[in-house]
Amino acid sequence: MYENTYPEKRFKITLEFLKKHAPPPAKILDLGVENPFSRLLSSEGYTVENTKGQDLDEDQKQLKTSSAEITTAFEIFEHLLSPLEVLKSLQSDYLFASVPLKLWFAKAYQSRTDPWDRHYHEFEQWQFDWLLDKAGWEIIDSESFTHPVKKIGLRPVLRYFTPRYYLVFCKRKP
């Protein structure tokens, strides 16, 4: 099972989705600081450049100057006030992105200790599709998946059946 080789179920699903459409080697600009998943991408043969922790709502310089073929943004857009501007600033021809979906049984996440660790947006699938379209991206493929948590209660049980993440592969519109 995935726990033996991947720290999280979503890592396995996301990596398989990426490899299906863009097998290594490929040059990737990964939005967000280096993290366990970007290190996994590197170990799988991708060349990965991460953003440096800058506030992407305010500073898109690295996005506008990157020569990466692909941009990845896994669980990033929900943290931005203006994801439209970030999406429009990307220079790559392809985008892989995932967002947590809005759940009727859970409020948007907000850390009480870390001001950066909060969700300004929790998308419904149609909302994220619309955002991508408006920013000039065409969705080629998508997948929704659940992400159960190892806790007891009604919400953890609902997470076994309710899709939590939405993953897309996009191409820049001509």
Coordinates of C-alpha atoms in Angstrom, one line a residue:
M1 CA 0.0 0.0 0.0
Y2 CA 1.1 3.6 -0.5
E3 CA 2.1 4.2 3.1
N4 CA 5.2 2.0 2.6
T5 CA 6.7 4.3 0.0
Y6 CA 4.9 7.6 0.1
P7 CA 4.3 9.8 3.2
E8 CA 0.8 10.6 2.0
K9 CA -1.8 9.1 -0.3
R10 CA -2.0 12.4 -2.3
F11 CA 1.8 12.1 -3.1
K12 CA 1.2 8.8 -4.9
I13 CA -1.9 10.1 -6.8
T14 CA -0.2 13.4 -7.8
L15 CA 3.0 11.7 -8.9
E16 CA 1.2 9.2 -11.0
F17 CA -0.9 11.9 -12.6
L18 CA 2.1 14.0 -13.4
K19 CA 4.0 11.1 -14.9
K20 CA 1.0 10.2 -17.0
H21 CA 1.1 13.6 -18.8
A22 CA 4.8 14.7 -18.4
P23 CA 7.2 11.9 -17.6
P24 CA 10.7 12.8 -16.4
P25 CA 12.9 14.4 -17.3
A26 CA 11.2 17.7 -17.4
K27 CA 12.1 21.1 -16.0
I28 CA 9.5 22.2 -13.3
L29 CA 8.9 25.4 -11.5
D30 CA 7.2 24.4 -8.3
L31 CA 5.3 27.1 -6.5
G32 CA 6.2 27.0 -2.8
V33 CA 9.4 26.4 -1.0
E34 CA 11.2 23.1 -1.2
N35 CA 9.1 20.4 0.5
P36 CA 8.9 16.6 0.7
F37 CA 6.9 16.4 -2.5
S38 CA 9.3 18.6 -4.5
R39 CA 12.2 16.5 -3.2
L40 CA 10.3 13.4 -4.3
L41 CA 9.9 14.9 -7.8
S42 CA 13.7 15.5 -7.9
S43 CA 14.4 11.9 -6.9
E44 CA 12.0 10.7 -9.7
G45 CA 14.2 12.5 -12.4
Y46 CA 12.5 15.9 -12.7
T47 CA 14.6 19.1 -12.5
V48 CA 12.8 21.2 -9.9
E49 CA 13.2 24.9 -9.1
N50 CA 11.1 26.1 -6.1
T51 CA 9.9 29.6 -5.4
K52 CA 11.8 31.1 -2.5
G53 CA 9.1 31.8 0.0
Q54 CA 8.2 35.2 -1.4
D55 CA 4.6 36.4 -1.2
L56 CA 3.3 35.4 -4.6
D57 CA 0.4 37.9 -4.3
E58 CA 3.0 40.7 -4.2
D59 CA 6.0 39.3 -6.1
Q60 CA 5.7 37.4 -9.3
K61 CA 9.2 38.2 -10.7
Q62 CA 10.5 34.6 -10.5
L63 CA 7.3 33.4 -12.2
K64 CA 7.7 35.8 -15.0
T65 CA 11.4 34.9 -15.6
S66 CA 11.4 31.1 -15.2
S67 CA 12.2 29.0 -18.2
A68 CA 10.6 25.9 -16.8
E69 CA 8.5 23.9 -19.2
I70 CA 6.0 23.0 -16.5
T71 CA 4.7 24.8 -13.4
T72 CA 3.4 22.8 -10.5
A73 CA 1.2 24.3 -7.8
F74 CA 0.1 21.7 -5.3
E75 CA -2.1 23.1 -2.6
I76 CA -0.9 26.7 -3.2
F77 CA -3.7 28.7 -4.7
E78 CA -6.0 28.4 -1.7
H79 CA -3.4 30.4 0.3
L80 CA -3.3 33.4 -2.1
L81 CA -5.6 36.4 -2.1
S82 CA -5.3 36.8 -5.8
P83 CA -4.5 33.5 -7.6
L84 CA -5.7 35.0 -10.9
E85 CA -2.7 37.3 -11.1
V86 CA -0.3 34.4 -10.2
L87 CA -1.9 32.2 -12.9
K88 CA -1.6 34.9 -15.5
S89 CA 2.1 35.5 -14.6
L90 CA 3.2 32.0 -15.3
Q91 CA 5.5 31.5 -18.3
S92 CA 5.3 27.8 -18.8
D93 CA 3.2 26.1 -21.4
Y94 CA 1.8 23.5 -18.9
L95 CA 0.4 23.6 -15.4
F96 CA -0.3 20.9 -12.9
A97 CA -2.2 22.2 -9.9
S98 CA -4.3 20.8 -7.0
V99 CA -6.5 22.5 -4.6
P100 CA -8.5 21.3 -1.6
L101 CA -12.1 21.3 -2.3
K102 CA -14.7 23.1 -0.2
L103 CA -16.3 20.6 2.1
W104 CA -19.9 21.2 3.4
F105 CA -18.9 19.6 6.7
A106 CA -15.7 21.6 7.5
K107 CA -14.9 25.3 7.5
A108 CA -11.9 26.8 5.7
Y109 CA -8.6 26.0 7.5
Q110 CA -6.9 28.7 9.5
S111 CA -3.8 28.1 11.7
R112 CA -4.0 30.0 15.0
T113 CA -0.2 30.2 15.3
D114 CA 1.1 30.7 11.7
P115 CA -0.3 33.7 9.7
W116 CA 0.7 32.2 6.4
D117 CA -1.0 28.8 7.1
R118 CA -4.6 29.6 6.2
H119 CA -6.9 29.1 3.3
Y120 CA -8.4 32.3 1.8
H121 CA -10.2 30.2 -0.8
E122 CA -11.7 26.7 -0.6
F123 CA -12.8 26.0 -4.1
E124 CA -15.7 24.1 -5.5
Q125 CA -14.5 22.3 -8.7
W126 CA -16.4 24.6 -11.0
Q127 CA -14.9 27.7 -9.3
F128 CA -11.3 26.5 -9.9
D129 CA -12.2 25.5 -13.5
W130 CA -13.5 29.0 -14.1
L131 CA -10.4 30.6 -12.5
L132 CA -8.1 28.6 -14.7
D133 CA -10.2 29.4 -17.8
K134 CA -10.2 33.2 -17.0
A135 CA -6.4 33.1 -16.5
G136 CA -5.8 31.6 -19.9
W137 CA -5.5 27.9 -19.1
E138 CA -7.3 25.0 -20.8
I139 CA -7.9 21.9 -18.6
I140 CA -6.7 18.7 -20.4
D141 CA -7.3 16.3 -17.6
S142 CA -8.5 16.3 -14.0
E143 CA -9.1 14.0 -11.1
S144 CA -10.7 14.4 -7.7
F145 CA -9.8 12.2 -4.8
T146 CA -10.5 11.6 -1.1
H147 CA -7.9 12.0 1.7
P148 CA -9.0 10.2 4.8
V149 CA -7.5 11.2 8.1
K150 CA -6.6 8.8 10.9
K151 CA -9.0 10.2 13.5
I152 CA -12.3 9.1 15.0
G153 CA -15.5 11.1 14.4
L154 CA -18.2 12.0 11.8
R155 CA -15.9 14.3 9.7
P156 CA -13.1 11.7 9.4
V157 CA -15.7 9.1 8.2
L158 CA -17.1 11.6 5.7
R159 CA -13.5 12.1 4.3
Y160 CA -13.4 8.5 3.2
F161 CA -16.3 9.2 0.8
T162 CA -16.1 12.9 0.0
P163 CA -13.4 14.1 -2.5
R164 CA -11.1 16.5 -0.7
Y165 CA -8.6 17.3 -3.5
Y166 CA -9.0 18.4 -7.1
L167 CA -6.0 17.9 -9.4
V168 CA -5.7 19.3 -13.0
F169 CA -3.3 19.2 -15.9
C170 CA -3.6 22.4 -18.1
K171 CA -2.2 23.8 -21.3
R172 CA -1.8 27.5 -21.9
K173 CA -4.5 28.7 -24.4
P174 CA -3.1 30.0 -27.7

